[in-house]
PDB file of C-alpha atoms in Angstrom:
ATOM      1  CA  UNK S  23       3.768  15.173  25.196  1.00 79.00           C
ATOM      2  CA  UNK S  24      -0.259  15.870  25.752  1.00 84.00           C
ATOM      3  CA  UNK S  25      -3.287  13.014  26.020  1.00 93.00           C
ATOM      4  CA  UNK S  26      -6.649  15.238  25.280  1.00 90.00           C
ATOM      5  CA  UNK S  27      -9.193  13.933  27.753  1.00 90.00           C
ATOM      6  CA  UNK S  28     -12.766  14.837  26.939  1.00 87.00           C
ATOM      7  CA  UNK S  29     -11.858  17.246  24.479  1.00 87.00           C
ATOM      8  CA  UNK S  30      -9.326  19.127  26.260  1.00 91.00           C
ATOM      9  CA  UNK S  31      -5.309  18.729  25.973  1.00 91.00           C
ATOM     10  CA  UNK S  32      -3.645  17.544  29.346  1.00 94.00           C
ATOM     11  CA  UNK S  33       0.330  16.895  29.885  1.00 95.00           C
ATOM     12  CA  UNK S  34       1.209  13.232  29.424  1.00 97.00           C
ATOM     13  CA  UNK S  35       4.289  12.646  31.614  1.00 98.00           C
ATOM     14  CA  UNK S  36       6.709  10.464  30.428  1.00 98.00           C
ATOM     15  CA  UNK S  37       6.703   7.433  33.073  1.00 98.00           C
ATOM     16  CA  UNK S  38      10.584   7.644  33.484  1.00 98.00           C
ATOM     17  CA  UNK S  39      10.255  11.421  34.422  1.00 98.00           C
ATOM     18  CA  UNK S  40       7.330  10.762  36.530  1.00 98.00           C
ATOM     19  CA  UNK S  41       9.165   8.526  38.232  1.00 98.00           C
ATOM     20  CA  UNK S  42      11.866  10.699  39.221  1.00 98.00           C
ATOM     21  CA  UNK S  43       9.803  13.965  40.105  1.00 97.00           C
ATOM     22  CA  UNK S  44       7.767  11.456  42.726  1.00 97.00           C
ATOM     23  CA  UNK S  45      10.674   9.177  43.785  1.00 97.00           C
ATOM     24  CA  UNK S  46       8.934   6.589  42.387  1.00 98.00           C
ATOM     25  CA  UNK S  47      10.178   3.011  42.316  1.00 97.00           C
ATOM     26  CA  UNK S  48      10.670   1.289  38.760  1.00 97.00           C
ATOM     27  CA  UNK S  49       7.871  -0.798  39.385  1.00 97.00           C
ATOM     28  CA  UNK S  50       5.661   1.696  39.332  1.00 98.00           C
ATOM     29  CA  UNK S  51       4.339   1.199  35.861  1.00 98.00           C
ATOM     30  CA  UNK S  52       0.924  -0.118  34.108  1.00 98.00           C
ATOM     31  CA  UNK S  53       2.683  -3.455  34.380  1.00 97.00           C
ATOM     32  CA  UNK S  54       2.385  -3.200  37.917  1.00 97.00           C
ATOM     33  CA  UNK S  55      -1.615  -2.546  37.660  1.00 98.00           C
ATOM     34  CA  UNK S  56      -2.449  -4.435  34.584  1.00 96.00           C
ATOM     35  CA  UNK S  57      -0.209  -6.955  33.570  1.00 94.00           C
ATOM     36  CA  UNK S  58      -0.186  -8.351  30.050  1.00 88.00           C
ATOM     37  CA  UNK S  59      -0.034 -12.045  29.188  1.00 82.00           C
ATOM     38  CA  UNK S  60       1.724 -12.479  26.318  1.00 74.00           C
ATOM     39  CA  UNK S  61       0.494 -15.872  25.594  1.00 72.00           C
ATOM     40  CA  UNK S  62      -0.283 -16.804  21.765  1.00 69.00           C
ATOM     41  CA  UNK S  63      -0.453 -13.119  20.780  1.00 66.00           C
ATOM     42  CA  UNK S  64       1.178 -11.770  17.622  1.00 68.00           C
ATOM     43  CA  UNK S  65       4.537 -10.863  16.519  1.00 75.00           C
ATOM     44  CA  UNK S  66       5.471  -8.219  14.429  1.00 77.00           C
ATOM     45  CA  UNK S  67       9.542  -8.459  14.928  1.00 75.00           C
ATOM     46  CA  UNK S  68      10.011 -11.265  12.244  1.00 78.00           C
ATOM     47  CA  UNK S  69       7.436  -9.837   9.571  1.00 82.00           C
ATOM     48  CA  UNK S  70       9.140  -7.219   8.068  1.00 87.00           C
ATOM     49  CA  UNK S  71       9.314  -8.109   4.817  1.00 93.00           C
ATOM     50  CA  UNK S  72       5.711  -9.333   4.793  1.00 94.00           C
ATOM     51  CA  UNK S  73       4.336  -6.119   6.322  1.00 93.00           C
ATOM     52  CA  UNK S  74       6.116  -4.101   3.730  1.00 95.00           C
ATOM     53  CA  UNK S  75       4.805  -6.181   1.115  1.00 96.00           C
ATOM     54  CA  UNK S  76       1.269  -5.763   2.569  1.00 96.00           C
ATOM     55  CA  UNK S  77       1.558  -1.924   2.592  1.00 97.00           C
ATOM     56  CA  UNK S  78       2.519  -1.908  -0.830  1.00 97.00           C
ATOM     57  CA  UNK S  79      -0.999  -3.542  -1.658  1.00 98.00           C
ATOM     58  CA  UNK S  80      -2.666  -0.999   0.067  1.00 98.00           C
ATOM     59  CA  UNK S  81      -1.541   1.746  -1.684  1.00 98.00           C
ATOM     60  CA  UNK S  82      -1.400   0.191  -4.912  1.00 98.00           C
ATOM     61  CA  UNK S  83      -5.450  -0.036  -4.600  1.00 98.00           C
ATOM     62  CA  UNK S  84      -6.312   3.190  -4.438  1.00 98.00           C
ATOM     63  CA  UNK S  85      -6.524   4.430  -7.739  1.00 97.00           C
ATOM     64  CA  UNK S  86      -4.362   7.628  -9.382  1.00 96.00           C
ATOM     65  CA  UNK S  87      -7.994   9.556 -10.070  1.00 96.00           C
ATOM     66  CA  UNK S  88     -10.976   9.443  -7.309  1.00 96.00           C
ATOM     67  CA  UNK S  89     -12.910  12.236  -6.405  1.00 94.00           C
ATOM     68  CA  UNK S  90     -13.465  13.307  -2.365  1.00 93.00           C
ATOM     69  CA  UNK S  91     -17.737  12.141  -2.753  1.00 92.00           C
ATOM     70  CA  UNK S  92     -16.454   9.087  -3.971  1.00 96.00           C
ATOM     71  CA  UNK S  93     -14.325   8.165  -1.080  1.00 97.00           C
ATOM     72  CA  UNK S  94     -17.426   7.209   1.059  1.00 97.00           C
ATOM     73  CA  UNK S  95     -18.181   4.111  -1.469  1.00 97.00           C
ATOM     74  CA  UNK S  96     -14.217   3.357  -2.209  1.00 98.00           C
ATOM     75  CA  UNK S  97     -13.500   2.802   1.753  1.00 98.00           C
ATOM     76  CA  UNK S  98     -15.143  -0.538   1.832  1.00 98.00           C
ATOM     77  CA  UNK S  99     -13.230  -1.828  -0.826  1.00 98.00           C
ATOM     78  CA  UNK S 100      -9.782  -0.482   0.432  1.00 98.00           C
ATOM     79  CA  UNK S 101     -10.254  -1.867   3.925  1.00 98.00           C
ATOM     80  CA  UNK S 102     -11.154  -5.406   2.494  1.00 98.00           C
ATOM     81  CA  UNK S 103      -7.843  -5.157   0.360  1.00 98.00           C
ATOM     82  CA  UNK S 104      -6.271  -4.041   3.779  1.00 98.00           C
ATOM     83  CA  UNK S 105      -7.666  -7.294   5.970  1.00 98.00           C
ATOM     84  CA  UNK S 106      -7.484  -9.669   2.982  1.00 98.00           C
ATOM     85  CA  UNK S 107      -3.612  -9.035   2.973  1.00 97.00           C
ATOM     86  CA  UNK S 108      -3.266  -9.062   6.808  1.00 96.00           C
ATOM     87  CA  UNK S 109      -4.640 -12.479   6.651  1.00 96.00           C
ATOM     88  CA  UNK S 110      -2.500 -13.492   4.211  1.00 95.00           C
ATOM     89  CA  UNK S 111       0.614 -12.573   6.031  1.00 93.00           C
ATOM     90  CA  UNK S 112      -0.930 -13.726   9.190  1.00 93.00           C
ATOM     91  CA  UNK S 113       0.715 -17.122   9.220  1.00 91.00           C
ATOM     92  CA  UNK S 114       3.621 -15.272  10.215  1.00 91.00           C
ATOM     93  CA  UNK S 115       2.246 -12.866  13.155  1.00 92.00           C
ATOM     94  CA  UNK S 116       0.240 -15.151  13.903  1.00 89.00           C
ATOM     95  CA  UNK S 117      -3.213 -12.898  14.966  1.00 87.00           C
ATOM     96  CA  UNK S 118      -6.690 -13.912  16.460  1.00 88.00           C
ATOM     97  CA  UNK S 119      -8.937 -13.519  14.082  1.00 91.00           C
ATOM     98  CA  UNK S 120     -11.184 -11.000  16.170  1.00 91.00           C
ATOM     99  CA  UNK S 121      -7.308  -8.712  16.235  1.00 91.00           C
ATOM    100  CA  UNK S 122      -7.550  -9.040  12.449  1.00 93.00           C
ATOM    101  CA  UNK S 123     -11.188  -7.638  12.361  1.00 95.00           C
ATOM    102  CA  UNK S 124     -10.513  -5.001  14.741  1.00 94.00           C
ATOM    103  CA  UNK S 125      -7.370  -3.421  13.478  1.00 95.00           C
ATOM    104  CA  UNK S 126      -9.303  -3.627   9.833  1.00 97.00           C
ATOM    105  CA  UNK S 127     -11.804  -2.088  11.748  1.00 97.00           C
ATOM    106  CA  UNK S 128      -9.708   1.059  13.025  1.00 97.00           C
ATOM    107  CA  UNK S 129      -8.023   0.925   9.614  1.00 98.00           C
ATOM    108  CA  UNK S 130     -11.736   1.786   8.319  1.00 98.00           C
ATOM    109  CA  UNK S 131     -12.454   4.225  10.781  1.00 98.00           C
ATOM    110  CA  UNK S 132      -9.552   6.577  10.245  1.00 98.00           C
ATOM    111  CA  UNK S 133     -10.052   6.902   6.916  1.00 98.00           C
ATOM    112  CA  UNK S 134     -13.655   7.165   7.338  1.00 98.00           C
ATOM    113  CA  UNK S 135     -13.378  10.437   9.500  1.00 97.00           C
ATOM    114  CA  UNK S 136     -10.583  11.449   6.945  1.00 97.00           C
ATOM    115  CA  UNK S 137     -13.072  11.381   4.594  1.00 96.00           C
ATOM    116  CA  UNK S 138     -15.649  13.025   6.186  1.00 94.00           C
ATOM    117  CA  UNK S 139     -13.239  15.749   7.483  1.00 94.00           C
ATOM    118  CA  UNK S 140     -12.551  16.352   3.884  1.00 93.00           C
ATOM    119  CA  UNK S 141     -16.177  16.628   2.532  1.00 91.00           C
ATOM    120  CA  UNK S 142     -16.469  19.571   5.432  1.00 87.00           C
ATOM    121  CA  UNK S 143     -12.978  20.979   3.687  1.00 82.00           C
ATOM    122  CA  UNK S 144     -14.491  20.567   0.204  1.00 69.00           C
ATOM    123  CA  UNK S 145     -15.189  23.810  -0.791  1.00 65.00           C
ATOM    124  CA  UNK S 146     -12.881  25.340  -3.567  1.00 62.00           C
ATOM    125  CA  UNK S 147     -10.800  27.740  -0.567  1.00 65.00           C
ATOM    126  CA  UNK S 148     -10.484  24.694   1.812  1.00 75.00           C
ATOM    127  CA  UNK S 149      -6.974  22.923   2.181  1.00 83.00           C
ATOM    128  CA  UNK S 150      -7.637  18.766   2.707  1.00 88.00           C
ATOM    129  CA  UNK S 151      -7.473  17.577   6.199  1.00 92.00           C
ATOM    130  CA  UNK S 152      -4.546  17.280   8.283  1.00 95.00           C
ATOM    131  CA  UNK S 153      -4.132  14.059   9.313  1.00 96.00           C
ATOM    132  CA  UNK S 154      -2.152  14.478  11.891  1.00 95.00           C
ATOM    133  CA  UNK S 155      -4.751  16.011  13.573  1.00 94.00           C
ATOM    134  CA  UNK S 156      -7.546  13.754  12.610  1.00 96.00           C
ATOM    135  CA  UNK S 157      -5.658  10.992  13.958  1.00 96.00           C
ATOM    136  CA  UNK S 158      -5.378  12.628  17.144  1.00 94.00           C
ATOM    137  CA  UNK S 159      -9.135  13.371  17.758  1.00 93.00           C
ATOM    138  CA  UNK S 160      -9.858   9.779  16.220  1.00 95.00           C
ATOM    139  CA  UNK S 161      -7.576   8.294  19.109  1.00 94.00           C
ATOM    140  CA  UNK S 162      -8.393  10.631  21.280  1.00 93.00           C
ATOM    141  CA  UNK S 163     -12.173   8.899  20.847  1.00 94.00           C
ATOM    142  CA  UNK S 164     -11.225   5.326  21.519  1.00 95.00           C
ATOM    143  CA  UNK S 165      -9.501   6.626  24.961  1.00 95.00           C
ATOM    144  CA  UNK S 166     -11.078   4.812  28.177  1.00 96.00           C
ATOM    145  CA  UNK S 167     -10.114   4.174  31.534  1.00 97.00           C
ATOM    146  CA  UNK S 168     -10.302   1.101  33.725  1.00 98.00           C
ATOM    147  CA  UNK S 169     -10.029   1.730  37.330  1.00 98.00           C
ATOM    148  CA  UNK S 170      -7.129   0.042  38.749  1.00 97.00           C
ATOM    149  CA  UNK S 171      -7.542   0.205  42.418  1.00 97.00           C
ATOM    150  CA  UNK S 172      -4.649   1.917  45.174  1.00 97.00           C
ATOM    151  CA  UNK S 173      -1.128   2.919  45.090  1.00 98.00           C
ATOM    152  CA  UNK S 174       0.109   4.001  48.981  1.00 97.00           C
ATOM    153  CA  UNK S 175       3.223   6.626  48.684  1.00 96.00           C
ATOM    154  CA  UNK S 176       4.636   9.460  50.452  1.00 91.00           C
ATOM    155  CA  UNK S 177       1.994   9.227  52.909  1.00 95.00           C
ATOM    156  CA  UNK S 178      -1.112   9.298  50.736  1.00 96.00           C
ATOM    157  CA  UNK S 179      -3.298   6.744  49.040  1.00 98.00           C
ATOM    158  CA  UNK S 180      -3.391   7.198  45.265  1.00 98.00           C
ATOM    159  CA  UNK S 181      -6.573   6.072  42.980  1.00 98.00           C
ATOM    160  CA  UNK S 182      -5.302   4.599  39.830  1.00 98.00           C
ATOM    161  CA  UNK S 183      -6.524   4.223  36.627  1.00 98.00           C
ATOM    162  CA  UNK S 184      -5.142   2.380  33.522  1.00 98.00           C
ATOM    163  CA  UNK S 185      -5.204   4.290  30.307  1.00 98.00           C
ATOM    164  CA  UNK S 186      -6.341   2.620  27.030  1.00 97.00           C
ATOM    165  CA  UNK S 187      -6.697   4.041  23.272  1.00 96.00           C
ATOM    166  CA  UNK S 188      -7.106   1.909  20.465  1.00 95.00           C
ATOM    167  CA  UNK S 189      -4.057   0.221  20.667  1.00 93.00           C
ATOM    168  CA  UNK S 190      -4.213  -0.798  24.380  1.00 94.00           C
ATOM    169  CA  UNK S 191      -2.800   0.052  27.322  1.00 96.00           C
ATOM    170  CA  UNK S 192      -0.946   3.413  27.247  1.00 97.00           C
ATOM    171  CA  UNK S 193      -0.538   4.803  30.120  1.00 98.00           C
ATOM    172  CA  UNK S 194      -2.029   5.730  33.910  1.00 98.00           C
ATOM    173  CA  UNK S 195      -3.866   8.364  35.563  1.00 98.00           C
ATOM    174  CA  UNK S 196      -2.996   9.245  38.844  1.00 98.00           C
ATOM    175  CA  UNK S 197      -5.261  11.269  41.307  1.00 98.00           C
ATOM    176  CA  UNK S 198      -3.555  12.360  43.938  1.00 97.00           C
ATOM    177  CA  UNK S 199      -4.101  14.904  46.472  1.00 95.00           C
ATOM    178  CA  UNK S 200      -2.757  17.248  44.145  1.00 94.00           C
ATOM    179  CA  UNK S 201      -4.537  16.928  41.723  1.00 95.00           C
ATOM    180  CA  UNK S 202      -4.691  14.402  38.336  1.00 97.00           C
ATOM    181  CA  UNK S 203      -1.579  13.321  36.381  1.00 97.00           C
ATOM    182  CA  UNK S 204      -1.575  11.495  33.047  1.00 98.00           C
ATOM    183  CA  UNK S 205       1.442   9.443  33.012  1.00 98.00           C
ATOM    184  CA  UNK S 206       2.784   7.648  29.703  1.00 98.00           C
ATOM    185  CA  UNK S 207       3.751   4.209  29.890  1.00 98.00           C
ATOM    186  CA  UNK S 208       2.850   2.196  26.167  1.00 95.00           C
ATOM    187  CA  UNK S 209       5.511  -0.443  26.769  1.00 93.00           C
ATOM    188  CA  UNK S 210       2.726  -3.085  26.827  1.00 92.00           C
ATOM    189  CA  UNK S 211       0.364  -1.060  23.853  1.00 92.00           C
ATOM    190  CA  UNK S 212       0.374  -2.944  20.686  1.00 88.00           C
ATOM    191  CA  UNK S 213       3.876  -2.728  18.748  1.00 87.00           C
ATOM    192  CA  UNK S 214       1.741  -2.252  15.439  1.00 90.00           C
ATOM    193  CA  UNK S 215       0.945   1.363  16.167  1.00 92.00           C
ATOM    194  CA  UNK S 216       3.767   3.155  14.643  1.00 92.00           C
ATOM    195  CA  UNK S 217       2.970   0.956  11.499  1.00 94.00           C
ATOM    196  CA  UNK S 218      -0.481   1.439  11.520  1.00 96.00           C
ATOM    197  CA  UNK S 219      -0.039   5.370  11.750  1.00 96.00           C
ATOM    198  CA  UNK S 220       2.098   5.743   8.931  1.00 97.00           C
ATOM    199  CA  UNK S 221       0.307   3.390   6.807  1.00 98.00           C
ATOM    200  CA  UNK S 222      -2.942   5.714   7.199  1.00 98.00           C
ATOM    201  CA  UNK S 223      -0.816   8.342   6.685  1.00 98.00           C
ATOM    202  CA  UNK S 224       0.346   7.404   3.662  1.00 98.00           C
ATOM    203  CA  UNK S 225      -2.987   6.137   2.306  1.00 98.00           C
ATOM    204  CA  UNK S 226      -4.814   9.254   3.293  1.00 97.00           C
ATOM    205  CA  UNK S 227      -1.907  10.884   1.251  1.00 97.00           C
ATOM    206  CA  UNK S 228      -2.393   9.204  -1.698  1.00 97.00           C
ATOM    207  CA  UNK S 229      -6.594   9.673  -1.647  1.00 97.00           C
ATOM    208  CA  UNK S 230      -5.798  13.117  -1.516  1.00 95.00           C
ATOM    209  CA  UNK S 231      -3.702  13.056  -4.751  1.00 95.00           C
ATOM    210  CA  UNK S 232      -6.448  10.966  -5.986  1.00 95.00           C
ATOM    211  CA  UNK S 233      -8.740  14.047  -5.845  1.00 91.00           C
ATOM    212  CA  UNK S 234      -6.207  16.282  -7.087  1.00 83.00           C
ATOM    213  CA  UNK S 235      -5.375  18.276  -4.169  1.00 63.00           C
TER     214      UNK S 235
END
């Protein structure tokens, strides 16, 4: 598992392993540094059916036929079809309306670079985009860090720093004397991620069968 820091790939420790190669307490988790109140945020567990339903809209609007230097103008219209429907199977997750705005917001900007990764591709010899990889350098961009103060062990004093991407808090970076670990810990990250990715996935599938590739 690798986080890519300012362009450049770095090891992302699973937290259970880290735990273990440091004789680290369970505790020792982003929990510990920046706990998450749950308090009238959303739930994905009971909307299923709705979510499916909502993903089938999405795909049914783009069209069978769209050329790549159309994409740029067709974008605005998918991600409207993509936040209309999340509102309308909201009363069931149960969003803020600012979530709703900014999860159609990342929904717009992944397919923007998509897009713009496959204008660079678009000469006859070019293969489309992979998106796996666009993905990756889009979250990649939307990777901060928010400095999370001491952690005293084996005789040293730690700095720590939370980890955030797009969908919150993923992990924590650890400078010891060592040197700097990236440590992987997205049990508090949104639980919508895994959705999210395949549903650009798919949709970024589908726009390239739309231009015939």
């Amino acid at each position: 598992m690798v986080i890519i820091i300012d362009g450049a790939i770095q090891p992302f420790i699973p937290l259970k392993e880290y735990q273990a190669q440091h004789a680290l307490p369970e505790a020792f988790a982003v929990n510990l540094f920046a706990p998450k109140d749950f308090t009238g945020l959303g739930r994905i567990d009971q909307a299923g059916a709705e979510m499916n339903m909502m993903r089938a809209a999405v795909l049914a609007a783009v069209p069978e036929r769209l050329p790549v230097n159309q994409w740029i103008s067709f974008i605005p219209r998918l991600t409207a079809v993509f936040t209309s429907q999340l509102y309308a199977i909201n009363h069931v997750i149960g969003l803020r309306g600012v979530e709703i705005e900014f999860a159609a917001g990342g929904f717009s900007d992944v397919c923007h670079a998509f897009t713009y990764a496959a204008l660079r591709a678009s000469a006859p010899t070019q293969p489309m985009p992979d998106f796996q990889q666009v993905y990756r350098e889009w979250l990649a961009g939307t990777t901060t860090f928010a400095p999370a103060g001491t952690y005293d062990h084996a005789g040293e004093s730690w700095n720590i720093s939370v980890i955030y991407d797009a969908y919150g808090r993923i992990g924590l970076r650890v400078e010891r004397a060592a040197g700097v670990d990236y440590v992987r810990d997205a049990a508090l990250a949104c639980p919508a991620h895994g959705y999210m990715r395949v549903l650009l996935e798919e949709v970024t599938t589908k726009l390239a069968q739309a231009a015939g590739e």
